[in-house]
Coordinates of C-alpha atoms and ligand atoms in Angstrom, one line a residue:
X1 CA 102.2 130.5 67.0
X2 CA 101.4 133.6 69.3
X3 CA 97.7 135.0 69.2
X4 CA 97.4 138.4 71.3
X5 CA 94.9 141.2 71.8
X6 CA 97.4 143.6 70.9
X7 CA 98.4 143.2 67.1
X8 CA 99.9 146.3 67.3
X9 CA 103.0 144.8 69.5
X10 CA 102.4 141.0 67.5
X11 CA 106.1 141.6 65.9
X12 CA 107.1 142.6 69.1
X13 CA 106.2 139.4 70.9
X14 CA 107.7 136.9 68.2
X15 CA 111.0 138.8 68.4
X16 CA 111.1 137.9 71.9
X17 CA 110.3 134.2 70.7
X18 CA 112.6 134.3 67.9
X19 CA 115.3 135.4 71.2
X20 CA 114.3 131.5 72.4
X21 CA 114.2 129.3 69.9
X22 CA 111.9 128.8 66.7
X23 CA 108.4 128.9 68.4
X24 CA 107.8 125.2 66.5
X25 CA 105.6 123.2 69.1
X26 CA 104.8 126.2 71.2
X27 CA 100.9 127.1 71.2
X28 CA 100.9 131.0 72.8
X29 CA 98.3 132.9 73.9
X30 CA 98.3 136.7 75.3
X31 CA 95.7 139.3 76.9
X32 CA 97.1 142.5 77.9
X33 CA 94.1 144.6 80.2
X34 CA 94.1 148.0 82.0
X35 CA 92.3 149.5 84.6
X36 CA 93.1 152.8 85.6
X37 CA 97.2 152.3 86.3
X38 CA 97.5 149.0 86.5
X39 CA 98.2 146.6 83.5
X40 CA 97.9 143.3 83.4
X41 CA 99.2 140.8 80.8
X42 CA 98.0 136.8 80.8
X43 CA 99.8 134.3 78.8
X44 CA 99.8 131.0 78.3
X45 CA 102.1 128.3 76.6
X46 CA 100.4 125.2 75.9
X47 CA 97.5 125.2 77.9
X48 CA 100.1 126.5 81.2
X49 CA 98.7 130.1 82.4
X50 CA 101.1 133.2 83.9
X51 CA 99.9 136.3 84.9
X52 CA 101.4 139.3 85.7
X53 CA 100.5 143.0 87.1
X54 CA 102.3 146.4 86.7
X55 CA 101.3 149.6 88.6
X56 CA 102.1 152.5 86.1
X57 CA 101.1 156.4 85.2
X58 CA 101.8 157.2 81.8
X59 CA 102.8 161.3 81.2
X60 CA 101.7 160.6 77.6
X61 CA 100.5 158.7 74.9
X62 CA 103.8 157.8 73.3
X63 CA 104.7 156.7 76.7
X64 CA 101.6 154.7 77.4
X65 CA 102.4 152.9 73.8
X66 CA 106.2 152.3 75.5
X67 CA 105.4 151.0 78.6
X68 CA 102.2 148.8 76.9
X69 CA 104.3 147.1 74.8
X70 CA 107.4 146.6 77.3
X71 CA 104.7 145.0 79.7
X72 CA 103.7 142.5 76.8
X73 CA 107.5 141.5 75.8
X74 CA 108.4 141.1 79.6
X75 CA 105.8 138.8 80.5
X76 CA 106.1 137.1 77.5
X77 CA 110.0 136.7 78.5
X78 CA 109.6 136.0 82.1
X79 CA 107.1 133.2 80.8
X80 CA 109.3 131.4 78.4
X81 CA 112.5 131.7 80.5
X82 CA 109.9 129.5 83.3
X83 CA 108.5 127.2 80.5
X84 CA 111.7 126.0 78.4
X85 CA 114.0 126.6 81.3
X86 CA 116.4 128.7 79.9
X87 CA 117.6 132.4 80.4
X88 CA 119.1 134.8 78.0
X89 CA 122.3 136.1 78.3
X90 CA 120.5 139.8 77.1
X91 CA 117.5 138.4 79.2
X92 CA 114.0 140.4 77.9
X93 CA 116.3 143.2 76.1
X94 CA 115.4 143.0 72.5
X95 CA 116.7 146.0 70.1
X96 CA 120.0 146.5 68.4
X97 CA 121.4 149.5 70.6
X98 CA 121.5 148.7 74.4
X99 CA 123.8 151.4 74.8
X100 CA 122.0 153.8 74.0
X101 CA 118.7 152.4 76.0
X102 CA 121.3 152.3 78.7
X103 CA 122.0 155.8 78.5
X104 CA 118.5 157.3 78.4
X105 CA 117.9 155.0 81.7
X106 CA 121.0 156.9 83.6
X107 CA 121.5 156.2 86.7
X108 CA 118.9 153.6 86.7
X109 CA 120.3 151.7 83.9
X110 CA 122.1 148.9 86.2
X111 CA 119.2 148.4 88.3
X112 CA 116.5 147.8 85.6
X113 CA 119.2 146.3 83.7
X114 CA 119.6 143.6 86.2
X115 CA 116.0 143.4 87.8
X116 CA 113.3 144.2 85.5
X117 CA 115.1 143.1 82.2
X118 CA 116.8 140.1 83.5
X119 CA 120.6 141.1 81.8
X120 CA 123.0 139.3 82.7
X121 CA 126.0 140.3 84.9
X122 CA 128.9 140.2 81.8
X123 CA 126.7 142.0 79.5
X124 CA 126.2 144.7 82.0
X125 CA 130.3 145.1 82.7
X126 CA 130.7 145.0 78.5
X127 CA 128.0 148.1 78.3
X128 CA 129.6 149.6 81.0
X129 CA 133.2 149.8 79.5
X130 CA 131.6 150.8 76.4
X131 CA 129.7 153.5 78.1
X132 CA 133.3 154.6 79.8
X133 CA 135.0 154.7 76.5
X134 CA 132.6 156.8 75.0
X135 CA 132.2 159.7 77.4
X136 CA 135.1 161.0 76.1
X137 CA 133.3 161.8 72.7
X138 CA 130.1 161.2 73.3
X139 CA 128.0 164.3 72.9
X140 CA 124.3 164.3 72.7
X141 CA 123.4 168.3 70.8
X142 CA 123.8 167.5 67.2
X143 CA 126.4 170.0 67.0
X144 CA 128.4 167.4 64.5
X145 CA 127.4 165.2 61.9
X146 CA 128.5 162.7 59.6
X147 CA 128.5 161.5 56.2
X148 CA 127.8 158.5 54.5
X149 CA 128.1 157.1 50.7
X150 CA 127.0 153.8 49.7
X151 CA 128.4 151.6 47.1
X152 CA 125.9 148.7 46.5
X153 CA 128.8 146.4 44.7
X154 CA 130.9 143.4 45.2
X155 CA 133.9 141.4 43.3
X156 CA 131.2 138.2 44.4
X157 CA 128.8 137.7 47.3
X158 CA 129.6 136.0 50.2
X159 CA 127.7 132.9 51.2
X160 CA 126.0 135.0 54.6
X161 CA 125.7 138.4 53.6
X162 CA 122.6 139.9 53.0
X163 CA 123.6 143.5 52.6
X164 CA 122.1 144.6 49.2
X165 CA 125.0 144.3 46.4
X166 CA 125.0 143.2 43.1
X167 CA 128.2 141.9 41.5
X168 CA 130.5 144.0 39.8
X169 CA 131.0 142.4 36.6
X170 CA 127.2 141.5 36.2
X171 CA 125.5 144.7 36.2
X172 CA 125.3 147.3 33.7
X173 CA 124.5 150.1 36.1
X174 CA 128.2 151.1 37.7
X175 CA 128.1 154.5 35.3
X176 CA 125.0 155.3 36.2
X177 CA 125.1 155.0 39.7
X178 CA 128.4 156.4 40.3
X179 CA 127.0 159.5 38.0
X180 CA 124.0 159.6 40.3
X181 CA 126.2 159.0 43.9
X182 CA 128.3 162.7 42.6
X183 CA 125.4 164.4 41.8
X184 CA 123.5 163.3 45.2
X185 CA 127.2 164.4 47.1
X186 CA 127.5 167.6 45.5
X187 CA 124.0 168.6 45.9
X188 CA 124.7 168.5 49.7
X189 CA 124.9 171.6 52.0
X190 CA 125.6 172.4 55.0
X191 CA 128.3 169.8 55.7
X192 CA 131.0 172.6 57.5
X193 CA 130.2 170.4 60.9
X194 CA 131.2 167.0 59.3
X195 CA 133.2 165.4 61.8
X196 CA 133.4 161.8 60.4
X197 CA 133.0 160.1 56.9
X198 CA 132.3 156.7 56.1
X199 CA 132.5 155.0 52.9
X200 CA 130.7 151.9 52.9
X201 CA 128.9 148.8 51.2
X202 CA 129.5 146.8 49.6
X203 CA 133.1 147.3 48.7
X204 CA 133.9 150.4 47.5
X205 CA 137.3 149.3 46.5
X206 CA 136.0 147.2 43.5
X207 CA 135.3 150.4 41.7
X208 CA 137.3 151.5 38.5
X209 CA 140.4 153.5 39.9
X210 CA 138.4 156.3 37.9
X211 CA 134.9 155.9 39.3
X212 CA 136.5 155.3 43.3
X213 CA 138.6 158.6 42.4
X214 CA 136.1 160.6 41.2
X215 CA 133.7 159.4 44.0
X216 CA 136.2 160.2 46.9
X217 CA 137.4 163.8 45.1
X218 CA 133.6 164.6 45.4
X219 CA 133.5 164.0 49.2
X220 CA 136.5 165.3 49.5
X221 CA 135.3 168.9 48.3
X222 CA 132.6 168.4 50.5
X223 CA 133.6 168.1 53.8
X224 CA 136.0 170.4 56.7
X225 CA 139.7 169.2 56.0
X226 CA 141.5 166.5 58.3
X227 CA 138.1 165.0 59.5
X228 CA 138.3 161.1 60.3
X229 CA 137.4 159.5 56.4
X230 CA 136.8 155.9 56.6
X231 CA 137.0 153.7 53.6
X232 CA 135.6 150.1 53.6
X233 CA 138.0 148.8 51.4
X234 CA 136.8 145.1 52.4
X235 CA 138.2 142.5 50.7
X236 CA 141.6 142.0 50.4
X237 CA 141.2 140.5 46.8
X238 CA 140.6 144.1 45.3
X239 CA 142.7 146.2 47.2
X240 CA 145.3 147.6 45.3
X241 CA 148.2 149.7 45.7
X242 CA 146.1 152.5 43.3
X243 CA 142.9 152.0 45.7
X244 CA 145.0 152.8 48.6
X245 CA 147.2 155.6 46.6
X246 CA 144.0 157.6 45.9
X247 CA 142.4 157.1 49.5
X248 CA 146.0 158.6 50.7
X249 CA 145.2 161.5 47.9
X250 CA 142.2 162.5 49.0
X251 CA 142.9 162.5 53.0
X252 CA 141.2 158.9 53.9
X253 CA 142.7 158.2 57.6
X254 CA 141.3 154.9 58.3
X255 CA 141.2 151.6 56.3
X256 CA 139.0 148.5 56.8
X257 CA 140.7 145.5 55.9
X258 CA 138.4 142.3 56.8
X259 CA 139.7 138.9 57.1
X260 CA 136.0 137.7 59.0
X261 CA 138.7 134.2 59.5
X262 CA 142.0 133.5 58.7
X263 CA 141.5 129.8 58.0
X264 CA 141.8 129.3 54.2
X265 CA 139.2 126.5 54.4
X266 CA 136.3 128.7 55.1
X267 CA 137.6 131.4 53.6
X268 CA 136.6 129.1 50.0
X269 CA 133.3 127.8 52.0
X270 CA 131.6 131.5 52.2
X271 CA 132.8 132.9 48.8
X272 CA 135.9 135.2 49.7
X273 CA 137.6 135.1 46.9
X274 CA 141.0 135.6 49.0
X275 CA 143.6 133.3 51.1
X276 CA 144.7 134.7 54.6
X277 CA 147.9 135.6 53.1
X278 CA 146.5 137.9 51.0
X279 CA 144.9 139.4 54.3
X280 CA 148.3 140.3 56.1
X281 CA 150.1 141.6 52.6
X282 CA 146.9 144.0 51.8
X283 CA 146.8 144.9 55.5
X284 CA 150.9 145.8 55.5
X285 CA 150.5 147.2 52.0
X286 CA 147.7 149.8 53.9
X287 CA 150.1 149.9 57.2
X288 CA 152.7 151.6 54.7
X289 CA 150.5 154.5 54.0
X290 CA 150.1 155.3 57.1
X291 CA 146.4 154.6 57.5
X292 CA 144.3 153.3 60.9
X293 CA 143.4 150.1 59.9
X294 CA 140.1 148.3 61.3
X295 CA 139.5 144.3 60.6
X296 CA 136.3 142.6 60.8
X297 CA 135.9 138.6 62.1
X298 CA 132.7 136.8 62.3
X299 CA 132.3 134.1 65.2
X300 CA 130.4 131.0 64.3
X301 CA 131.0 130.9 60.8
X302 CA 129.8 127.4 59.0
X303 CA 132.2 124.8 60.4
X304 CA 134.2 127.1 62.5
X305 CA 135.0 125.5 66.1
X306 CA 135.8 127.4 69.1
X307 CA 139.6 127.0 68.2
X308 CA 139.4 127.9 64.5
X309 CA 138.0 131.4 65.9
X310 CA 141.0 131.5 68.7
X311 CA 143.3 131.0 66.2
X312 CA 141.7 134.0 63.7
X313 CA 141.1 136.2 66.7
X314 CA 145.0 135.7 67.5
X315 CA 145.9 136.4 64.2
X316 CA 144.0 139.6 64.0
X317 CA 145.7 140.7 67.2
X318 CA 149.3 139.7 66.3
X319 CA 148.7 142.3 63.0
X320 CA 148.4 145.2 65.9
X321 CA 145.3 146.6 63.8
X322 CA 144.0 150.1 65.7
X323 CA 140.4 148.3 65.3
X324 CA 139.3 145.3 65.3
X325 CA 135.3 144.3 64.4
X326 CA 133.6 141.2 65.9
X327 CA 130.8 140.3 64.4
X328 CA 128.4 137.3 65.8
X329 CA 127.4 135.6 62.4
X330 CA 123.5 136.1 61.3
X331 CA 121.0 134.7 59.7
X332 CA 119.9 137.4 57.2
X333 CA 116.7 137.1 54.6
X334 CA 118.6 137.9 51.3
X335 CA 121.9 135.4 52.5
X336 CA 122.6 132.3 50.4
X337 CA 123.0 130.4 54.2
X338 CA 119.1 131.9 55.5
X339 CA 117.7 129.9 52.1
X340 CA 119.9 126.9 53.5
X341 CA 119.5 127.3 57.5
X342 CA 116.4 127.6 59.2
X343 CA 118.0 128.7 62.2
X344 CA 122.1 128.9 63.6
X345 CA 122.2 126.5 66.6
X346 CA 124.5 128.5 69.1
X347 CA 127.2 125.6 69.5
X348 CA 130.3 127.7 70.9
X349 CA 129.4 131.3 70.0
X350 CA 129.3 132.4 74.0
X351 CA 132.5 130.8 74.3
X352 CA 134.1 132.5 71.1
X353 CA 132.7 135.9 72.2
X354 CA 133.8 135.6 75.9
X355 CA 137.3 134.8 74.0
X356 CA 137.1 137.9 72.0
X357 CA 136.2 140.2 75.2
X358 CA 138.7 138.4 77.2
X359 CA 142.2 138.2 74.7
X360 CA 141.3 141.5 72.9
X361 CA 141.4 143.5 76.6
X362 CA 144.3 141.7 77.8
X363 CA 146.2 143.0 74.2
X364 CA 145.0 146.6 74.8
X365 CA 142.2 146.8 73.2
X366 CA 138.9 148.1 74.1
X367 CA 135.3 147.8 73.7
X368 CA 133.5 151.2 72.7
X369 CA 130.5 150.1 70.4
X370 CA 127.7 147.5 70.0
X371 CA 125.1 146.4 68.5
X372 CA 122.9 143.6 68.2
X373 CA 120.8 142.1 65.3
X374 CA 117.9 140.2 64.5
X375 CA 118.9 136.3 64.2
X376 CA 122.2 136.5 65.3
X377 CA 123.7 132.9 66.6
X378 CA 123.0 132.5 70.1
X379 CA 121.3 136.2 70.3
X380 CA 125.1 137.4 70.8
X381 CA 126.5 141.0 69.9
X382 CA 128.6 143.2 67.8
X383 CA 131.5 144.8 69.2
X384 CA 133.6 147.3 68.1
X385 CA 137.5 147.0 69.8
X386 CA 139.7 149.6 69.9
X387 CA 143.3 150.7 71.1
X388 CA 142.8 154.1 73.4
X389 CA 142.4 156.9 71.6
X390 CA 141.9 155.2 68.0
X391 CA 138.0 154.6 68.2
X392 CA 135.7 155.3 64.8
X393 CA 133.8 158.4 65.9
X394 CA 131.9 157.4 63.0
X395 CA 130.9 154.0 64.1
X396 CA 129.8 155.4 67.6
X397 CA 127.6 158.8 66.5
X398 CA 126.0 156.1 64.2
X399 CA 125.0 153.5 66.8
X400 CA 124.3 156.2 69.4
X401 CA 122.3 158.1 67.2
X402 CA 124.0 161.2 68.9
X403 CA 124.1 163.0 65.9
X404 CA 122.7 164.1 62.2
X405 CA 124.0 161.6 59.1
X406 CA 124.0 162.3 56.0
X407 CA 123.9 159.3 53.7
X408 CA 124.1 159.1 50.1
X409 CA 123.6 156.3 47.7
X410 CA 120.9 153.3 47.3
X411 CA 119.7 152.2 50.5
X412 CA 121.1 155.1 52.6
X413 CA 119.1 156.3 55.5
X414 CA 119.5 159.6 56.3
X415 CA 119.4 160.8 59.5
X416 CA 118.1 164.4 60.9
X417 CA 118.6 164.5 64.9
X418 CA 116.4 166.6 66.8
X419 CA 118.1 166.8 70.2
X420 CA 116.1 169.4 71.9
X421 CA 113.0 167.7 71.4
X422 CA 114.4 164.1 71.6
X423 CA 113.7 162.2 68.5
X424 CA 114.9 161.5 65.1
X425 CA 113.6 162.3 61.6
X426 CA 114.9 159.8 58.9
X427 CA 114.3 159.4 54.8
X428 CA 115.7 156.3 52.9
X429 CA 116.7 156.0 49.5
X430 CA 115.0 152.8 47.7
X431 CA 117.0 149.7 48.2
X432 CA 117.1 149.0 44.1
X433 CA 119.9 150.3 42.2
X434 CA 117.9 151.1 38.9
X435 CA 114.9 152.9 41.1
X436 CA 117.9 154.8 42.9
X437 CA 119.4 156.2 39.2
X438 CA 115.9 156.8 38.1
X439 CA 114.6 158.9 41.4
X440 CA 118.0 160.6 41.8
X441 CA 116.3 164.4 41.4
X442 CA 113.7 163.1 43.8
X443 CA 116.1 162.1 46.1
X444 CA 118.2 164.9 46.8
X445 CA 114.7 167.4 46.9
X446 CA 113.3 165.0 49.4
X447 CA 116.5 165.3 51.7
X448 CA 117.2 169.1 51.4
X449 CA 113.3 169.2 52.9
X450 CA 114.7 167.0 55.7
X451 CA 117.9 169.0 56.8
X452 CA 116.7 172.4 55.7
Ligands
LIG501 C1 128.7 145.8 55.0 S1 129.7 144.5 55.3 C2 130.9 145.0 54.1 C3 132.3 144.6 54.3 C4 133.2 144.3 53.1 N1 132.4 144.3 51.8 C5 133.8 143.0 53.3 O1 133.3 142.0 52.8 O2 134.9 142.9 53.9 C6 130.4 144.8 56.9 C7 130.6 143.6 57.8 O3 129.5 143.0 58.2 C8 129.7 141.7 58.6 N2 128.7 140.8 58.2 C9 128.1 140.8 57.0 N3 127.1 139.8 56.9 C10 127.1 139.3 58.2 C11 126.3 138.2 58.8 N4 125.4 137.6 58.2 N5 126.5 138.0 60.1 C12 127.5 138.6 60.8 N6 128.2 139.6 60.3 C13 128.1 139.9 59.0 C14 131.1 141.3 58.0 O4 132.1 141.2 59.1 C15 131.4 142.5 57.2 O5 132.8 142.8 57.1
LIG502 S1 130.6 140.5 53.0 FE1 131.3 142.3 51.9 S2 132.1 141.4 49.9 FE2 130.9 139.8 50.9 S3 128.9 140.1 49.8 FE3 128.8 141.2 51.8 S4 129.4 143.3 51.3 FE4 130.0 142.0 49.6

């Protein structure tokens, strides 16, 4: 339970918290105070007192707000890592892009890295050799941009995911929303500096063979020809040989096929409806048309030990995939496993991830995006691997924010970036499928005001 004086940064303060363990047992005060340029924030934890003192002239407002409520989560960090006796591997960095905060720091970023936000030294080297990998496309003017389509659906949900999906054979809403999606596309302008395209979910793939071809033929009109076209396909249980026939069609280049394991066993315990079989034929069947293929693998699924995720990590690299996805598994309002799990102990997630950095290098591979979310197991990352040369633009301009998105579809956030005056303006569809359909007109007047 934390009471403060600044409600304003209250989430802020229990996401650092959150970073430490569940907060049950722990009584927390905070005062933040400040005279002239110096700040000064007192907590305590159960009755034991810290205080702390930063010397600091803000320019402006928004960076009085910035530094106000770094000054809160630091002291509330430095406090708990002296209390429970622990330290973070990501120390006081909270946030899911430390690349990019990396990047706006320059040539400071190692120092404050390391002194004021307590990061430690391997997660420094891994945003480093991601920062290296992207300089070769990384381009902060907004002169490129990409696109985005959603389709909220699934062949069955997955025991952690918490993306917003409904299943495929329950819903009555697939003509509307696919009618919707084209209209949204084709109202679109502007799109001649498209450089990437990303068809997400969901799984696009579960689509009739007519809805997914007159979805992609509508992007396909869109956009400048031979740009990078990703398709989610997903799960290897509804890829077919006409799914992949229509993505070669319409000038798809790279393919996601995701395994998350390749132990059969867990496959059944989260809900894939697929064997690890049908993982390597559907990833050979998309090898033979010639597409990049990327596959996803979640460390610390339920049950997994540190050798089950060797052994699907091994398996992923003996397929020689251009990409490969590791996700640390996350406790997500909306999962069947948060309404089961109050919290994912860590067991050997920093082991598995080390793993992943360690074999996935050593096979050619290299880091060159991350991310981190809320509740993941252990506080660990995202990374995106790839062989030189083969990165997802997509993936990075995304995470970066380094450029404009456009994103159709229910639950798309669409993304105008403003590089000359540093910031971001952004409008969201609604996350429900039905309100989606019904506000369609709204929806594409809304986002013309945005980009025009
Ligand atoms: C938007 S999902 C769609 C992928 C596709 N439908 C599939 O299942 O293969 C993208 C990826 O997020 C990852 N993911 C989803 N839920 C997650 C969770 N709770 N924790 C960690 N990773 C998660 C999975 O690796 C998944 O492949
Ligand atoms: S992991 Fe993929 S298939 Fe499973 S529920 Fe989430 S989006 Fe759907």
């Amino acid at each position: 339970m934390i009471t403060t004086n600044r409600q304003d940064y209250v989430k802020d303060l229990y996401e650092v918290l959150f970073e430490f363990c569940t907060g049950e047992g722990l009584e927390i005060t905070h005062f933040q105070s400040q005279a002239e340029s110096e700040f000064f924030d007192d907590i305590t934890i159960n009755g034991k007192s810290y205080s702390y003192k930063n010397e600091f002239t803000p320019k402006n407002t928004l960076e009085l707000k910035r530094y106000e409520k770094r000054f809160s989560k630091l002291a509330l960090y430095t406090s708990l890592e002296d209390y429970l006796g622990i330290s973070l591997t990501w120390g006081a960095l909270t946030g899911i892009r430390p690349v990019k905060m990396a990047r706006d720091l320059g040539d400071n970023f190692e120092r404050d890295f390391t002194s004021i936000f307590k990061v430690s030294p391997k997660k420094i080297r891994l945003v480093k050799d991601v920062l290296n990998v992207q300089k070769s496309f990384y381009d902060k003017n907004s002169e490129y941009s990409g696109l985005f389509i959603g389709i909220p659906f699934c062949p069955s949900r997955c025991l952690y995911c918490s993306f917003v999906s409904e299943i495929i054979s329950k819903t009555k809403l697939i003509n509307g929303y696919v009618e919707s999606l084209i209209k949204e596309i084709n109202a679109l302008e502007n799109l001649e500096n498209v450089r990437s395209v990303y068809v997400g979910g969901g799984t696009p793939v579960c689509l009739s063979n007519e809805h997914f071809e007159s979805v992609l033929k509508a992007v396909k009109n869109k956009v400048p020809s031979g740009v990078e076209f990703t398709v989610e396909a997903g799960r290897p249980d509804v890829i077919t040989k006409e799914k992949l026939e229509i993505m070669a069609k319409y000038g798809v280049t790279r393919v996601c096929v995701n395994p998350q394991t390749f132990n059969d066993k867990t496959l059944e315990l989260i809900g894939r409806k697929h064997t690890s079989s049908d993982i390597k034929s559907k990833f050979f069947l998309a090898k033979s048309y010639g597409f990049k293929i990327n596959c996803d693998l979640i460390a610390g699924l339920t049950g997994e030990t540190l050798n089950d995720f060797k052994y699907s990590l091994n398996e992923a690299i003996k397929l020689n995939p251009e990409n490969v996805t590791v996700h640390t598994l996350c406790l997500k309002k909306g999962s069947v496993l948060k309404t089961e799990t109050l919290r994912l102990e860590a067991s050997d997630i920093d082991e598995m991830i080390d793993y992943s950095y360690s074999e996935l290098t050593k096979n050619g591979y290299n880091p060159y995006y991350l991310y981190r979310q809320k509740y993941a197991k252990g506080n660990l990352e995202n990374v995106g691997y790839a062989k030189k040369g083969e990165e997802c633009v997509y993936n990075v301009d995304v995470m970066e924010e380094t450029s404009t998105n456009y994103a159709c579809g229910a639950n798309a956030v669409s993304k105008r970036v403003i590089a000359s005056e540093n910031r971001i303006e952004r409008y969201g569809s609604p996350k429900d499928i039905k309100t989606y359909i019904d506000k369609v007109d709204v929806i594409i007047n809304e986002k013309k005001r945005l980009f025009e």
